[in-house]
């Protein structure tokens, strides 16, 4: 009994000591050594009642996303008929030919837009006879089905409807993507404790404890703006990144020692060979990138105006596809946007003959021609796929790509990792297809309901309670 009692006492003391060590960084982070705060990374989060701040609520207009998706697919239907009429690929058809042939087919979205219906007006009945569910399937336009056909004079009117399952998917993805984008923006502002969550069917509530008055205007302006899908080129010359890592990063760490604990310069990554700045904290790296992008008085900016630093979340997995390491890193890019995500019409995961997953990306006619010019100019370079300022993937351009259909191959340790990366990339790319406006429903600046004295008393009570347990 005595032996058992000793073990119980030892266990109680050990648990109390661990708990005390665990919570200390929440109270004395600046006084503790870096190795200690890196070991115990969790912090007590203070809500709006304690710290005050800003509460915002947005609603996602998913019906506009349905309309946008229908309009883009209507362009795809027109392009397929142009190819049929001219016996040419879409990128080979001249503007004069397009102008001459377009009156043969008019496509209009039908109200209410949330139902996803299109009206196709054919002036040539032979064209209308070619069109149908099988034609849609053959042209890889699988999300629509013919609902009715009617002849009026010399015209044939065909109505097609977006599948209910696709409408539900667009709604779900539009809200999900917007939620993630707003969360990333909150973290990008350097806010360590943002609370972003879905409320009801399509609303999003954002709570930002501790937000300063001076930051509120900027946050209100940028938090709810639509995200932008973009394609940029990765810079090959990394002399600026080397200068940042060897000269400016040490300066920054001296200026902000508690806000740069995990920041470090990687001259050559052991897996990829890349050169970059990395951090275990997105907030830390976002603040450093913002600091580097600011122009210092009387000095030329380190990063040229036609270049930029972007950030990527990196997840390293083992052979069993378990995530073993998560960190954030920089990419050095040409700042010019080579292709806007508004030209993306569809993205899906497919499998090659070896059963390896890849991403198939469809572009509209304008996007297809633009992408062909870009890939012709930048063969063997890396193409950065970005949502706002976050880089999501950087595949290599192997050859010139025309026709508006792009295949993106992904690297990975195993087939499951490749599939996971492909699925994640499709979610990002479909943001170009599911463009949903965001509207502010309410905003509320909240003052702290509990005073600093109450907070200090709580801290003291916690420490005294821990000490009494040890005694």
Short mmCIF file of C-alpha atoms in Angstrom, two decimals:
data_model
loop_
_atom_site.label_atom_id
_atom_site.label_comp_id
_atom_site.label_asym_id
_atom_site.label_seq_id
_atom_site.Cartn_x
_atom_site.Cartn_y
_atom_site.Cartn_z
CA UNK A 1 0.00 0.00 0.00
CA UNK A 2 2.85 2.36 0.89
CA UNK A 3 4.57 1.65 -2.42
CA UNK A 4 1.34 2.31 -4.33
CA UNK A 5 0.79 5.54 -2.39
CA UNK A 6 4.31 6.73 -3.23
CA UNK A 7 3.72 6.14 -6.94
CA UNK A 8 0.43 8.04 -6.78
CA UNK A 9 2.13 10.96 -5.04
CA UNK A 10 4.96 10.91 -7.56
CA UNK A 11 2.48 10.86 -10.45
CA UNK A 12 0.52 13.77 -8.99
CA UNK A 13 3.66 15.86 -8.50
CA UNK A 14 4.97 14.98 -11.97
CA UNK A 15 1.67 15.97 -13.58
CA UNK A 16 1.54 19.25 -11.64
CA UNK A 17 5.13 20.10 -12.65
CA UNK A 18 4.39 19.32 -16.30
CA UNK A 19 1.25 21.49 -16.25
CA UNK A 20 3.19 24.36 -14.70
CA UNK A 21 5.97 24.06 -17.29
CA UNK A 22 3.34 23.88 -20.04
CA UNK A 23 1.56 27.13 -19.13
CA UNK A 24 4.59 29.25 -18.19
CA UNK A 25 5.22 30.45 -21.79
CA UNK A 26 1.72 31.95 -21.83
CA UNK A 27 2.76 34.32 -19.02
CA UNK A 28 6.53 34.82 -19.33
CA UNK A 29 7.40 34.14 -22.99
CA UNK A 30 9.88 36.99 -23.33
CA UNK A 31 11.78 35.98 -20.16
CA UNK A 32 12.15 32.30 -21.12
CA UNK A 33 14.89 30.84 -23.37
CA UNK A 34 14.11 30.00 -27.02
CA UNK A 35 14.61 26.23 -26.57
CA UNK A 36 11.99 26.25 -23.80
CA UNK A 37 9.31 28.17 -25.72
CA UNK A 38 9.95 26.00 -28.79
CA UNK A 39 9.38 22.88 -26.68
CA UNK A 40 6.08 24.19 -25.27
CA UNK A 41 4.50 26.03 -28.22
CA UNK A 42 0.86 26.20 -27.12
CA UNK A 43 -0.40 29.40 -25.53
CA UNK A 44 -3.53 30.33 -23.60
CA UNK A 45 -5.83 32.20 -26.00
CA UNK A 46 -7.60 35.29 -24.71
CA UNK A 47 -11.00 36.00 -26.27
CA UNK A 48 -12.75 39.26 -27.08
CA UNK A 49 -14.13 39.54 -23.52
CA UNK A 50 -10.62 39.75 -22.12
CA UNK A 51 -8.59 41.47 -24.84
CA UNK A 52 -11.25 43.32 -26.83
CA UNK A 53 -10.91 43.54 -30.60
CA UNK A 54 -13.03 43.22 -33.71
CA UNK A 55 -15.89 40.88 -34.65
CA UNK A 56 -16.97 40.62 -38.29
CA UNK A 57 -19.66 38.54 -39.98
CA UNK A 58 -19.80 37.82 -43.71
CA UNK A 59 -22.17 35.97 -46.00
CA UNK A 60 -20.98 34.04 -49.06
CA UNK A 61 -23.02 34.60 -52.25
CA UNK A 62 -22.80 31.00 -53.49
CA UNK A 63 -25.60 31.64 -56.03
CA UNK A 64 -23.25 33.97 -57.90
CA UNK A 65 -20.69 31.14 -57.91
CA UNK A 66 -23.27 28.86 -59.57
CA UNK A 67 -24.00 31.53 -62.20
CA UNK A 68 -20.30 32.11 -62.84
CA UNK A 69 -19.71 28.38 -63.27
CA UNK A 70 -22.58 28.14 -65.77
CA UNK A 71 -21.31 31.11 -67.79
CA UNK A 72 -17.82 29.64 -68.01
CA UNK A 73 -19.18 26.29 -69.17
CA UNK A 74 -21.34 28.04 -71.76
CA UNK A 75 -18.11 29.42 -73.21
CA UNK A 76 -16.76 25.87 -73.26
CA UNK A 77 -19.82 24.63 -75.19
CA UNK A 78 -19.40 27.45 -77.72
CA UNK A 79 -15.71 26.63 -78.13
CA UNK A 80 -16.47 22.96 -78.82
CA UNK A 81 -18.93 23.94 -81.57
CA UNK A 82 -16.41 26.38 -83.05
CA UNK A 83 -13.93 23.50 -83.27
CA UNK A 84 -16.62 21.35 -84.91
CA UNK A 85 -17.55 23.99 -87.47
CA UNK A 86 -13.97 24.95 -88.43
CA UNK A 87 -12.27 21.54 -88.00
CA UNK A 88 -9.55 23.39 -86.03
CA UNK A 89 -8.34 23.50 -82.44
CA UNK A 90 -9.75 26.41 -80.47
CA UNK A 91 -6.37 28.17 -80.27
CA UNK A 92 -6.04 27.99 -84.08
CA UNK A 93 -9.36 29.74 -84.82
CA UNK A 94 -8.99 33.37 -85.92
CA UNK A 95 -11.02 36.25 -84.48
CA UNK A 96 -12.65 36.76 -87.89
CA UNK A 97 -13.85 33.15 -87.94
CA UNK A 98 -15.19 33.46 -84.41
CA UNK A 99 -17.15 36.62 -85.27
CA UNK A 100 -18.65 34.99 -88.37
CA UNK A 101 -19.71 31.73 -86.69
CA UNK A 102 -20.85 32.85 -83.22
CA UNK A 103 -24.40 33.87 -84.35
CA UNK A 104 -25.10 30.18 -85.05
CA UNK A 105 -25.29 29.59 -81.27
CA UNK A 106 -26.42 31.93 -78.48
CA UNK A 107 -26.27 30.80 -74.84
CA UNK A 108 -28.09 32.65 -72.04
CA UNK A 109 -28.23 31.94 -68.28
CA UNK A 110 -31.81 31.56 -66.99
CA UNK A 111 -33.29 32.96 -63.78
CA UNK A 112 -33.22 32.10 -60.95
CA UNK A 113 -29.47 31.70 -61.36
CA UNK A 114 -29.23 29.40 -58.31
CA UNK A 115 -30.91 26.62 -60.34
CA UNK A 116 -28.02 26.52 -62.82
CA UNK A 117 -30.01 26.56 -66.09
CA UNK A 118 -28.80 27.65 -69.54
CA UNK A 119 -30.81 28.35 -72.72
CA UNK A 120 -29.07 27.42 -75.99
CA UNK A 121 -30.51 29.01 -79.16
CA UNK A 122 -29.42 27.28 -82.39
CA UNK A 123 -30.10 29.02 -85.72
CA UNK A 124 -29.13 25.84 -87.58
CA UNK A 125 -31.31 22.81 -86.83
CA UNK A 126 -28.54 20.40 -87.85
CA UNK A 127 -26.36 21.85 -85.07
CA UNK A 128 -29.19 21.30 -82.59
CA UNK A 129 -29.54 17.66 -83.68
CA UNK A 130 -25.88 17.07 -82.80
CA UNK A 131 -26.37 18.43 -79.30
CA UNK A 132 -27.54 16.22 -76.43
CA UNK A 133 -26.50 14.39 -73.27
CA UNK A 134 -24.11 12.12 -75.18
CA UNK A 135 -22.52 15.13 -76.89
CA UNK A 136 -21.98 16.78 -73.49
CA UNK A 137 -20.42 13.59 -72.17
CA UNK A 138 -18.16 13.20 -75.22
CA UNK A 139 -16.95 16.80 -74.79
CA UNK A 140 -16.22 16.23 -71.07
CA UNK A 141 -18.98 18.62 -69.99
CA UNK A 142 -20.43 16.14 -67.52
CA UNK A 143 -22.09 18.50 -65.03
CA UNK A 144 -25.05 19.41 -67.25
CA UNK A 145 -28.04 17.52 -68.61
CA UNK A 146 -30.63 18.43 -71.27
CA UNK A 147 -33.98 19.31 -69.66
CA UNK A 148 -36.05 20.36 -72.71
CA UNK A 149 -35.95 20.99 -76.49
CA UNK A 150 -38.32 23.25 -78.42
CA UNK A 151 -38.50 24.53 -82.01
CA UNK A 152 -39.65 28.11 -82.62
CA UNK A 153 -39.63 29.14 -86.26
CA UNK A 154 -36.16 28.65 -87.69
CA UNK A 155 -34.55 28.35 -84.26
CA UNK A 156 -34.18 25.38 -81.95
CA UNK A 157 -34.08 26.16 -78.22
CA UNK A 158 -32.45 23.66 -75.88
CA UNK A 159 -32.44 24.09 -72.11
CA UNK A 160 -29.74 22.42 -70.03
CA UNK A 161 -29.51 22.25 -66.25
CA UNK A 162 -26.58 21.92 -63.90
CA UNK A 163 -26.83 18.72 -61.87
CA UNK A 164 -28.20 19.20 -58.34
CA UNK A 165 -25.18 17.37 -56.93
CA UNK A 166 -22.88 19.87 -58.67
CA UNK A 167 -24.84 22.85 -57.31
CA UNK A 168 -24.49 21.41 -53.80
CA UNK A 169 -20.76 20.89 -54.38
CA UNK A 170 -20.26 24.46 -55.61
CA UNK A 171 -22.10 25.83 -52.58
CA UNK A 172 -20.08 23.72 -50.16
CA UNK A 173 -16.74 24.50 -51.81
CA UNK A 174 -17.47 28.23 -52.14
CA UNK A 175 -18.14 28.54 -48.39
CA UNK A 176 -15.23 26.26 -47.48
CA UNK A 177 -12.75 28.12 -49.68
CA UNK A 178 -13.90 31.52 -48.42
CA UNK A 179 -13.55 30.33 -44.81
CA UNK A 180 -9.98 29.19 -45.44
CA UNK A 181 -9.07 32.37 -47.32
CA UNK A 182 -10.34 34.60 -44.50
CA UNK A 183 -8.45 32.48 -41.96
CA UNK A 184 -5.23 32.85 -43.97
CA UNK A 185 -5.72 36.60 -44.22
CA UNK A 186 -6.19 36.88 -40.46
CA UNK A 187 -2.95 34.96 -39.92
CA UNK A 188 -1.25 37.04 -42.63
CA UNK A 189 -1.96 40.20 -40.66
CA UNK A 190 0.19 38.72 -37.90
CA UNK A 191 -2.78 37.98 -35.65
CA UNK A 192 -1.89 35.04 -33.44
CA UNK A 193 -5.36 34.18 -32.09
CA UNK A 194 -7.96 34.64 -34.86
CA UNK A 195 -11.23 32.73 -34.48
CA UNK A 196 -12.78 32.04 -37.90
CA UNK A 197 -15.77 29.70 -38.17
CA UNK A 198 -18.85 28.98 -40.27
CA UNK A 199 -22.19 30.14 -38.92
CA UNK A 200 -25.38 28.68 -40.33
CA UNK A 201 -25.71 27.85 -44.01
CA UNK A 202 -23.33 30.29 -45.68
CA UNK A 203 -22.21 32.87 -43.09
CA UNK A 204 -18.71 33.25 -41.64
CA UNK A 205 -17.93 34.84 -38.26
CA UNK A 206 -14.47 36.29 -37.57
CA UNK A 207 -13.28 37.26 -34.09
CA UNK A 208 -9.93 39.04 -33.80
CA UNK A 209 -8.96 39.45 -30.12
CA UNK A 210 -6.35 42.06 -29.31
CA UNK A 211 -6.62 43.88 -32.65
CA UNK A 212 -5.33 47.43 -32.31
CA UNK A 213 -7.44 50.43 -33.29
CA UNK A 214 -4.79 51.42 -35.84
CA UNK A 215 -5.18 48.04 -37.60
CA UNK A 216 -8.97 47.90 -37.73
CA UNK A 217 -9.49 50.00 -40.86
CA UNK A 218 -7.04 47.95 -42.94
CA UNK A 219 -8.46 44.66 -41.66
CA UNK A 220 -12.04 45.72 -42.46
CA UNK A 221 -11.04 46.71 -46.00
CA UNK A 222 -9.11 43.58 -46.87
CA UNK A 223 -10.62 40.73 -44.85
CA UNK A 224 -13.73 40.22 -46.95
CA UNK A 225 -12.47 41.10 -50.44
CA UNK A 226 -12.66 38.29 -53.02
CA UNK A 227 -9.56 36.09 -53.22
CA UNK A 228 -7.65 35.98 -56.48
CA UNK A 229 -6.23 32.92 -58.18
CA UNK A 230 -3.06 33.80 -60.10
CA UNK A 231 -0.20 32.18 -61.98
CA UNK A 232 3.32 33.62 -61.74
CA UNK A 233 6.83 32.50 -62.71
CA UNK A 234 9.42 31.48 -60.10
CA UNK A 235 12.67 33.48 -60.30
CA UNK A 236 15.76 31.37 -61.01
CA UNK A 237 18.33 33.86 -59.71
CA UNK A 238 18.40 33.72 -55.91
CA UNK A 239 21.09 36.29 -55.06
CA UNK A 240 18.45 38.52 -53.43
CA UNK A 241 17.21 35.63 -51.26
CA UNK A 242 20.80 34.90 -50.22
CA UNK A 243 21.30 38.56 -49.27
CA UNK A 244 18.06 38.54 -47.28
CA UNK A 245 19.06 35.38 -45.42
CA UNK A 246 22.64 36.37 -44.66
CA UNK A 247 22.20 40.10 -43.99
CA UNK A 248 18.63 41.15 -43.27
CA UNK A 249 17.33 38.13 -41.37
CA UNK A 250 19.98 38.51 -38.60
CA UNK A 251 19.08 42.22 -38.35
CA UNK A 252 15.40 41.39 -38.03
CA UNK A 253 16.02 38.75 -35.35
CA UNK A 254 17.93 41.32 -33.29
CA UNK A 255 15.12 43.86 -33.63
CA UNK A 256 12.33 41.37 -32.86
CA UNK A 257 13.82 38.47 -30.85
CA UNK A 258 10.50 37.16 -29.48
CA UNK A 259 8.74 37.39 -32.84
CA UNK A 260 11.36 35.55 -34.85
CA UNK A 261 12.27 32.54 -32.74
CA UNK A 262 11.83 29.92 -35.47
CA UNK A 263 12.88 32.03 -38.46
CA UNK A 264 16.01 30.73 -40.19
CA UNK A 265 17.80 30.80 -43.52
CA UNK A 266 18.02 27.58 -45.54
CA UNK A 267 20.79 27.88 -48.13
CA UNK A 268 20.13 24.49 -49.71
CA UNK A 269 17.18 22.28 -48.77
CA UNK A 270 18.30 18.67 -48.31
CA UNK A 271 15.34 17.35 -50.36
CA UNK A 272 14.70 19.99 -53.03
CA UNK A 273 17.95 21.98 -53.05
CA UNK A 274 15.92 25.21 -52.81
CA UNK A 275 17.09 28.38 -51.05
CA UNK A 276 14.57 30.12 -48.80
CA UNK A 277 13.62 31.59 -45.42
CA UNK A 278 11.55 29.25 -43.25
CA UNK A 279 9.60 29.37 -40.01
CA UNK A 280 7.47 27.06 -37.90
CA UNK A 281 4.97 29.91 -37.55
CA UNK A 282 3.03 31.47 -40.42
CA UNK A 283 2.56 34.63 -38.36
CA UNK A 284 6.33 34.99 -37.90
CA UNK A 285 7.09 34.54 -41.59
CA UNK A 286 4.24 36.84 -42.69
CA UNK A 287 5.56 39.62 -40.45
CA UNK A 288 9.08 39.16 -41.79
CA UNK A 289 7.92 39.26 -45.43
CA UNK A 290 5.96 42.44 -44.70
CA UNK A 291 9.04 43.95 -43.04
CA UNK A 292 11.20 43.05 -46.04
CA UNK A 293 8.66 44.52 -48.46
CA UNK A 294 8.56 47.90 -46.69
CA UNK A 295 10.76 50.58 -48.24
CA UNK A 296 13.24 51.98 -45.76
CA UNK A 297 13.73 55.76 -45.66
CA UNK A 298 16.61 56.89 -47.86
CA UNK A 299 17.41 53.38 -49.10
CA UNK A 300 16.45 51.37 -52.16
CA UNK A 301 14.17 48.43 -51.37
CA UNK A 302 15.94 45.09 -51.14
CA UNK A 303 13.32 43.40 -53.30
CA UNK A 304 12.99 45.01 -56.77
CA UNK A 305 9.56 46.26 -57.81
CA UNK A 306 9.22 43.53 -60.45
CA UNK A 307 9.94 40.76 -57.93
CA UNK A 308 8.14 39.57 -54.79
CA UNK A 309 8.31 37.16 -51.86
CA UNK A 310 5.48 34.66 -51.49
CA UNK A 311 4.81 32.10 -48.78
CA UNK A 312 3.95 28.39 -48.88
CA UNK A 313 2.86 25.90 -46.24
CA UNK A 314 5.00 22.76 -46.54
CA UNK A 315 3.98 19.38 -45.19
CA UNK A 316 6.57 16.59 -45.22
CA UNK A 317 5.22 13.03 -45.03
CA UNK A 318 6.77 9.63 -44.39
CA UNK A 319 6.31 6.37 -46.33
CA UNK A 320 2.92 5.75 -44.67
CA UNK A 321 1.66 9.23 -45.70
CA UNK A 322 1.72 10.54 -42.11
CA UNK A 323 2.63 14.23 -41.80
CA UNK A 324 5.93 14.42 -39.91
CA UNK A 325 6.91 18.06 -40.41
CA UNK A 326 4.97 21.27 -41.05
CA UNK A 327 6.65 24.60 -41.74
CA UNK A 328 6.31 27.73 -43.88
CA UNK A 329 8.81 28.89 -46.49
CA UNK A 330 9.37 31.75 -48.92
CA UNK A 331 9.42 31.71 -52.71
CA UNK A 332 11.05 34.41 -54.86
CA UNK A 333 8.86 35.23 -57.87
CA UNK A 334 8.43 37.53 -60.84
CA UNK A 335 5.62 39.79 -59.63
CA UNK A 336 3.90 39.97 -63.04
CA UNK A 337 0.71 37.90 -63.20
CA UNK A 338 1.07 35.63 -66.23
CA UNK A 339 -2.47 34.23 -66.12
CA UNK A 340 -5.53 35.24 -64.09
CA UNK A 341 -7.54 32.50 -62.40
CA UNK A 342 -10.77 33.87 -63.90
CA UNK A 343 -9.86 31.92 -67.05
CA UNK A 344 -10.02 28.57 -65.23
CA UNK A 345 -13.22 26.68 -66.09
CA UNK A 346 -12.64 23.29 -64.50
CA UNK A 347 -10.10 21.26 -62.53
CA UNK A 348 -10.28 17.54 -61.74
CA UNK A 349 -8.11 14.69 -60.49
CA UNK A 350 -7.45 11.93 -63.04
CA UNK A 351 -5.17 8.88 -63.17
CA UNK A 352 -2.57 8.00 -65.79
CA UNK A 353 -1.84 4.50 -67.18
CA UNK A 354 0.37 3.79 -64.15
CA UNK A 355 -2.54 4.67 -61.80
CA UNK A 356 -0.76 7.83 -60.62
CA UNK A 357 -2.96 10.84 -59.86
CA UNK A 358 -2.56 14.10 -61.77
CA UNK A 359 -4.56 17.33 -62.10
CA UNK A 360 -6.35 18.20 -65.35
CA UNK A 361 -7.02 21.92 -65.74
CA UNK A 362 -9.35 23.42 -68.36
CA UNK A 363 -9.06 27.05 -69.48
CA UNK A 364 -11.40 29.20 -71.55
CA UNK A 365 -10.33 30.29 -75.04
CA UNK A 366 -8.59 33.47 -73.85
CA UNK A 367 -6.83 31.59 -71.06
CA UNK A 368 -5.77 28.83 -73.43
CA UNK A 369 -4.08 31.27 -75.82
CA UNK A 370 -2.44 33.16 -72.95
CA UNK A 371 -1.17 29.96 -71.35
CA UNK A 372 0.31 28.82 -74.64
CA UNK A 373 2.33 32.05 -74.92
CA UNK A 374 3.51 31.75 -71.31
CA UNK A 375 4.57 28.11 -71.60
CA UNK A 376 6.36 28.82 -74.89
CA UNK A 377 8.40 31.57 -73.23
CA UNK A 378 9.14 29.85 -69.90
CA UNK A 379 9.82 26.20 -70.80
CA UNK A 380 11.67 24.38 -67.95
CA UNK A 381 10.76 27.14 -65.46
CA UNK A 382 8.53 26.67 -62.41
CA UNK A 383 4.96 28.01 -62.55
CA UNK A 384 3.69 29.35 -59.21
CA UNK A 385 -0.01 28.70 -58.61
CA UNK A 386 -1.18 31.24 -56.03
CA UNK A 387 -4.29 32.15 -54.07
CA UNK A 388 -3.75 35.73 -52.89
CA UNK A 389 -0.14 35.83 -51.63
CA UNK A 390 0.04 32.14 -50.71
CA UNK A 391 1.81 29.81 -53.12
CA UNK A 392 -0.03 26.50 -53.35
CA UNK A 393 2.08 24.60 -55.89
CA UNK A 394 4.98 25.20 -58.30
CA UNK A 395 5.03 22.57 -61.08
CA UNK A 396 7.61 22.69 -63.85
CA UNK A 397 6.63 23.77 -67.38
CA UNK A 398 7.95 20.89 -69.49
CA UNK A 399 6.83 22.12 -72.91
CA UNK A 400 4.60 24.57 -74.73
CA UNK A 401 0.95 23.78 -73.97
CA UNK A 402 -1.90 24.83 -76.27
CA UNK A 403 -5.55 23.93 -76.62
CA UNK A 404 -6.73 25.10 -73.21
CA UNK A 405 -6.23 21.79 -71.40
CA UNK A 406 -3.32 21.50 -68.97
CA UNK A 407 -1.95 18.44 -67.18
CA UNK A 408 -0.20 19.07 -63.86
CA UNK A 409 1.97 16.24 -62.52
CA UNK A 410 2.89 16.28 -58.83
CA UNK A 411 5.80 14.76 -56.96
CA UNK A 412 5.46 12.75 -53.77
CA UNK A 413 6.84 9.96 -51.64
CA UNK A 414 4.01 7.56 -52.52
CA UNK A 415 0.77 7.31 -54.49
CA UNK A 416 -1.36 8.37 -51.52
CA UNK A 417 0.66 11.56 -51.03
CA UNK A 418 0.42 12.40 -54.74
CA UNK A 419 -3.35 11.88 -54.60
CA UNK A 420 -3.69 14.07 -51.48
CA UNK A 421 -1.63 16.87 -53.08
CA UNK A 422 -3.67 16.61 -56.29
CA UNK A 423 -6.95 16.87 -54.38
CA UNK A 424 -5.69 19.87 -52.41
CA UNK A 425 -4.58 21.61 -55.60
CA UNK A 426 -7.96 21.04 -57.26
CA UNK A 427 -9.64 22.78 -54.30
CA UNK A 428 -7.42 25.81 -54.93
CA UNK A 429 -7.84 25.79 -58.71
CA UNK A 430 -11.61 25.50 -58.55
CA UNK A 431 -11.66 28.80 -56.70
CA UNK A 432 -11.20 30.25 -60.19
CA UNK A 433 -14.35 28.37 -61.22
CA UNK A 434 -16.36 28.96 -58.02
CA UNK A 435 -15.98 32.71 -57.68
CA UNK A 436 -18.29 33.68 -54.82
CA UNK A 437 -18.61 37.32 -53.69
CA UNK A 438 -18.48 37.98 -49.95
CA UNK A 439 -20.67 40.60 -48.29
CA UNK A 440 -20.28 42.03 -44.82
CA UNK A 441 -23.32 41.41 -42.63
CA UNK A 442 -22.13 43.11 -39.46
CA UNK A 443 -19.09 44.49 -37.67
CA UNK A 444 -18.61 45.13 -33.99
CA UNK A 445 -15.67 46.73 -32.21
CA UNK A 446 -15.54 45.09 -28.79
CA UNK A 447 -13.88 46.51 -25.67
CA UNK A 448 -12.41 44.21 -23.01
CA UNK A 449 -15.12 43.21 -20.55
CA UNK A 450 -12.63 41.93 -17.97
CA UNK A 451 -9.98 44.33 -16.74
CA UNK A 452 -6.25 43.71 -16.58
CA UNK A 453 -6.53 43.40 -12.79
CA UNK A 454 -8.87 40.42 -13.19
CA UNK A 455 -6.47 38.81 -15.66
CA UNK A 456 -3.53 39.26 -13.29
CA UNK A 457 -5.56 37.82 -10.41
CA UNK A 458 -6.37 34.78 -12.53
CA UNK A 459 -2.70 34.24 -13.34
CA UNK A 460 -1.77 34.55 -9.65
CA UNK A 461 -4.50 32.09 -8.64
CA UNK A 462 -3.27 29.58 -11.22
CA UNK A 463 0.31 29.79 -9.97
CA UNK A 464 -0.68 29.60 -6.29
CA UNK A 465 -2.95 26.64 -7.01
CA UNK A 466 -0.13 24.83 -8.79
CA UNK A 467 2.23 25.49 -5.89
CA UNK A 468 -0.32 24.18 -3.35
CA UNK A 469 -0.70 20.96 -5.35
CA UNK A 470 3.06 20.47 -5.18
CA UNK A 471 3.03 21.03 -1.41
#
